[in-house]
CSV table of C-alpha atoms in Angstrom, one decimal:
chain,number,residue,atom,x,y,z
A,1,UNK,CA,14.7,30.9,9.4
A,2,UNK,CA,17.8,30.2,7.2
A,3,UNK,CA,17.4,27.2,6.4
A,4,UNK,CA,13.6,27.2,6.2
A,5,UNK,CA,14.9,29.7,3.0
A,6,UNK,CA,18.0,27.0,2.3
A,7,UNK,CA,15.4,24.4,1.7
A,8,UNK,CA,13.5,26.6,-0.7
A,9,UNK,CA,16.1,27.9,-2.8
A,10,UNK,CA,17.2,24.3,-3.2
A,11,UNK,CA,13.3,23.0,-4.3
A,12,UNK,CA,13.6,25.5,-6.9
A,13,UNK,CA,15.4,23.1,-10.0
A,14,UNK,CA,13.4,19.6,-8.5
A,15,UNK,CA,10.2,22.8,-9.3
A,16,UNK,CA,11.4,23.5,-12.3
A,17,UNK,CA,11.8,19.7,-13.7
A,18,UNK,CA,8.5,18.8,-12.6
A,19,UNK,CA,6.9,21.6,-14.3
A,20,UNK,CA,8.7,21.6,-17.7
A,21,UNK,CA,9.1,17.3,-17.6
A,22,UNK,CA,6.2,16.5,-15.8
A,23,UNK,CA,3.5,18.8,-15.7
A,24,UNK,CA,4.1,20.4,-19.6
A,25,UNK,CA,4.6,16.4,-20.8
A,26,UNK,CA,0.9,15.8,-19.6
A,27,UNK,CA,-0.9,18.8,-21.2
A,28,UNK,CA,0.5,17.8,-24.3
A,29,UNK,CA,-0.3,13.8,-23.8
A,30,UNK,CA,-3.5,15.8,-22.6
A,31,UNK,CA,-4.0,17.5,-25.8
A,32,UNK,CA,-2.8,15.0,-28.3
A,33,UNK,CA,-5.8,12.5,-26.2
A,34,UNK,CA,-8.7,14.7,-26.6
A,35,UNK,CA,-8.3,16.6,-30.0
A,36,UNK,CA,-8.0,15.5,-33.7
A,37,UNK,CA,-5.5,15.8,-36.4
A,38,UNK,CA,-7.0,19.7,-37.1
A,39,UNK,CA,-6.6,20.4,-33.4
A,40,UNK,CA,-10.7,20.3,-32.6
A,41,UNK,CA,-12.3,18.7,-29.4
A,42,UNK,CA,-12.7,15.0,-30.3
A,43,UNK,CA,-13.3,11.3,-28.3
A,44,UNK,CA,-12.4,9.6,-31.7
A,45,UNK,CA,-9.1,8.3,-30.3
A,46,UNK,CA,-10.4,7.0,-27.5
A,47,UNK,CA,-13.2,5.2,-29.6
A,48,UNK,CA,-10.5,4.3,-32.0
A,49,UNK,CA,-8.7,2.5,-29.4
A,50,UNK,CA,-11.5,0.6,-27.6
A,51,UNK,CA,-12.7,-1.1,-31.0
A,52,UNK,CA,-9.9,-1.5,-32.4
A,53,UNK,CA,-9.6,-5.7,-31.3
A,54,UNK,CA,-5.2,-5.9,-32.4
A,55,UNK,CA,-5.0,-2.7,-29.7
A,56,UNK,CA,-7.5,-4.1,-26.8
A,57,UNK,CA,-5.1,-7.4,-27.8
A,58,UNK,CA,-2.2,-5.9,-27.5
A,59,UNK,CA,-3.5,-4.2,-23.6
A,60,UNK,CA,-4.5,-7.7,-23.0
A,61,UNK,CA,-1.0,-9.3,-23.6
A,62,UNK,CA,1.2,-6.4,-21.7
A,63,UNK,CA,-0.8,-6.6,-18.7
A,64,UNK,CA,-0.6,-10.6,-18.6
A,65,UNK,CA,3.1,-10.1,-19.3
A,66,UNK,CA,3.2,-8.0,-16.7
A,67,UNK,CA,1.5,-9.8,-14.3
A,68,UNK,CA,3.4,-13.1,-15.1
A,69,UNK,CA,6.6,-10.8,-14.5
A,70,UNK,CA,5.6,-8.9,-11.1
A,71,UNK,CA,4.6,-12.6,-9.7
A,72,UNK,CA,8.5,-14.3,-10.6
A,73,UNK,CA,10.1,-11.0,-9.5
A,74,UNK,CA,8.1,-11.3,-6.1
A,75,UNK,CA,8.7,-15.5,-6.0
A,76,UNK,CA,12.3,-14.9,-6.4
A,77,UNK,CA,12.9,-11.4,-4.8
A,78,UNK,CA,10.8,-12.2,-1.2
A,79,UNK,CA,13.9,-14.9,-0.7
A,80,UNK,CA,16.8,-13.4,-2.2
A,81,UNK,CA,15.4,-9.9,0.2
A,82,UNK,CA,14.8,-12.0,3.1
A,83,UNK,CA,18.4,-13.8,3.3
A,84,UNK,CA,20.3,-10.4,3.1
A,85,UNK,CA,18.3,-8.6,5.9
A,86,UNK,CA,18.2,-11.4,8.0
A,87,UNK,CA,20.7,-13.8,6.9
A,88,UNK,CA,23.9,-14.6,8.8
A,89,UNK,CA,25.9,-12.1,6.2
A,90,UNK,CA,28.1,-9.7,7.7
A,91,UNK,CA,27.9,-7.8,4.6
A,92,UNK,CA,24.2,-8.1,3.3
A,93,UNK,CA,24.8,-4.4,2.2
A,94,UNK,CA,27.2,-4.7,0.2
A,95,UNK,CA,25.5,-7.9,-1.5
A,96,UNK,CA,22.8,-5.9,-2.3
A,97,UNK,CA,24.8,-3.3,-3.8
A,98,UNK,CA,26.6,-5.8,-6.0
A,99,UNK,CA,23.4,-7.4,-7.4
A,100,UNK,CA,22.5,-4.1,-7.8
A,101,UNK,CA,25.2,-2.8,-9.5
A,102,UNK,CA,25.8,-6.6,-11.6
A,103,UNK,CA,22.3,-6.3,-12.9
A,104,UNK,CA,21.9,-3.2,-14.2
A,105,UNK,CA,25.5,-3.3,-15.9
A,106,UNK,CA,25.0,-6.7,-17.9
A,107,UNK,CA,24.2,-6.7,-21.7
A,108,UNK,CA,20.8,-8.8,-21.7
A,109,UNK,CA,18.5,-6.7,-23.4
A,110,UNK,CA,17.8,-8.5,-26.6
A,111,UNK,CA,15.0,-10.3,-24.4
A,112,UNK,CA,13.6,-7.6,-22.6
A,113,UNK,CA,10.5,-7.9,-24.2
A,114,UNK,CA,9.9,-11.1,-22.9
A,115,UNK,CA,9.0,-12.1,-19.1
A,116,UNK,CA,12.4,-13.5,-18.2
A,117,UNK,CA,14.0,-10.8,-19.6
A,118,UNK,CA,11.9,-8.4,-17.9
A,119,UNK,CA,12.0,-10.4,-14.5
A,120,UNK,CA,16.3,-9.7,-15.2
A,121,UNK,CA,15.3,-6.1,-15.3
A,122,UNK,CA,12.8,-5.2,-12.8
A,123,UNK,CA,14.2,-7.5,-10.1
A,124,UNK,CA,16.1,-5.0,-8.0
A,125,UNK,CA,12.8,-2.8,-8.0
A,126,UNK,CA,11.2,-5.4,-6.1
A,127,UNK,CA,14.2,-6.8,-3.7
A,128,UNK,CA,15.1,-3.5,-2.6
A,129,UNK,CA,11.7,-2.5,-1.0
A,130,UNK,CA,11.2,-5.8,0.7
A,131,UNK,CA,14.7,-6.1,1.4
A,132,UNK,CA,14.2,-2.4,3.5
A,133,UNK,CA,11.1,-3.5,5.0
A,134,UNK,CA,12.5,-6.6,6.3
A,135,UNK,CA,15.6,-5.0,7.8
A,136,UNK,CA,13.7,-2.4,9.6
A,137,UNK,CA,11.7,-4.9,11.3
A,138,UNK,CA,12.4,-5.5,15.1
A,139,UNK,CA,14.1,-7.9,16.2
A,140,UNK,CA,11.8,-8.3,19.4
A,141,UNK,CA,8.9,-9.1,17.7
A,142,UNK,CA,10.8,-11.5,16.3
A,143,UNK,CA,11.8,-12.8,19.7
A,144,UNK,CA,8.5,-12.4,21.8
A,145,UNK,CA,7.1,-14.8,19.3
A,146,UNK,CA,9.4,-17.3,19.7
A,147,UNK,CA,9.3,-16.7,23.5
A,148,UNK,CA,6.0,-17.9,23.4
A,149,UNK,CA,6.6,-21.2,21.7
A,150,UNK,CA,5.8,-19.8,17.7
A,151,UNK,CA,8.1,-22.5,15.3
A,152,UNK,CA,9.9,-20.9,13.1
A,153,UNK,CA,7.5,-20.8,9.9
A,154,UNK,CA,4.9,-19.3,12.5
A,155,UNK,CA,7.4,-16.6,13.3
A,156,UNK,CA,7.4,-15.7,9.7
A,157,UNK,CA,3.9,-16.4,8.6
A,158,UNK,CA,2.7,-14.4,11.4
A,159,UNK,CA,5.1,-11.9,12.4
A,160,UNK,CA,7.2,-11.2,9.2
A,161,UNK,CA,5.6,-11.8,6.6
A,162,UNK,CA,2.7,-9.3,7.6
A,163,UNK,CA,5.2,-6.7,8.6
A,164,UNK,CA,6.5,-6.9,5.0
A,165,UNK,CA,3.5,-6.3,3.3
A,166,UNK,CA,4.1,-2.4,2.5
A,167,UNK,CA,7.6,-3.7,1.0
A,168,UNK,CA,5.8,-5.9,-1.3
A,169,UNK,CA,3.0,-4.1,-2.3
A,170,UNK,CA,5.6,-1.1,-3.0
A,171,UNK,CA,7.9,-3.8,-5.6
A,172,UNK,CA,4.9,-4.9,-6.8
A,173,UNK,CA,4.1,-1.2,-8.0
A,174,UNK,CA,7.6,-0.8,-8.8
A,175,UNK,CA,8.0,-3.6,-11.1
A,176,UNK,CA,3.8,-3.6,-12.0
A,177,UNK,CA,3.8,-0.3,-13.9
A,178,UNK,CA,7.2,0.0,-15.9
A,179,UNK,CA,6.8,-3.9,-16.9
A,180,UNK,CA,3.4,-3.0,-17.9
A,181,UNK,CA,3.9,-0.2,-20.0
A,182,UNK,CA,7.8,-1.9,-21.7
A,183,UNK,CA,5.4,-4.2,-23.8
A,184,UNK,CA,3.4,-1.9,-25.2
């Protein structure tokens, strides 16, 4: 019973944030979408926006931009994940802390509108979901495959890589949507 009460008096600020940051931040994008400058119902931006060919341009180019980015992060993150959860490093954590840490500390912003730039940014977002998912897989299945004769690129094509799929779908979305929306 206490700490059924503990957990709710400590929910009370995460509440409080989401209503004042989250939920109060939409009503007003909410308000601002569907009303005009003298604060009447209105569709005009929305018709503004779809006919308007440098803004449908503009969508166009952030979503290939992103899509460009979310495929490098994923070409370069799937390895770079893979070798620290099942590499031969004693200390994969600790690698992954120091990219971490390394990459979100360097000065490299004047390019961050630009896919390599962006790939710099958003590529812990997608190593650190895969690189989970990869660690938490057991090592069994791993082995019973190889047990019954699967070569190594079987082993991964058939056992790993499928068991990695919420990992990658989750960096995709974690890289997808913030690269997506830094262009525009």
């Amino acid at each position: 019973m206490k700490n059924d009460r503990l957990k709710s008096i400590l929910g009370i600020p995460y509440f409080l944030f989401l209503v004042i940051f989250v939920f109060f931040s939409v009503l007003i994008l909410l308000y601002y979408a569907f009303t005009n400058g003298a604060g009447e119902f209105s569709l005009a931006n929305f018709t503004l926006f779809f006919t308007d060919s440098k803004a449908i341009g503009t969508l166009i180019y952030s979503v290939m931009v992103a899509v460009v980015t979310t495929i490098v992060c994923l070409l370069i993150a799937y390895p770079v994940a893979y070798l620290l959860a099942k590499g031969e490093f004693r200390r994969g954590n600790v690698l992954l802390m120091l990219f971490v840490l390394i990459e979100g500390n360097l000065a490299f912003h004047p390019f961050l509108n630009t896919v390599i730039g962006m790939t710099y940014d958003f590529l812990p977002f997608m190593i650190l979901p895969i690189y989970n998912t990869i660690a938490k897989i057991d090592h069994s299945y791993i082995e019973a495959a190889k047990d019954l004769g699967a070569k190594s690129y079987r082993v991964f094509l058939r056992v790993i890589l499928p068991l990695s799929i919420p990992g990658i779908i989750s960096g995709i979305t974690m890289v997808f949507l913030p690269s997506m929306t830094n262009y525009v």
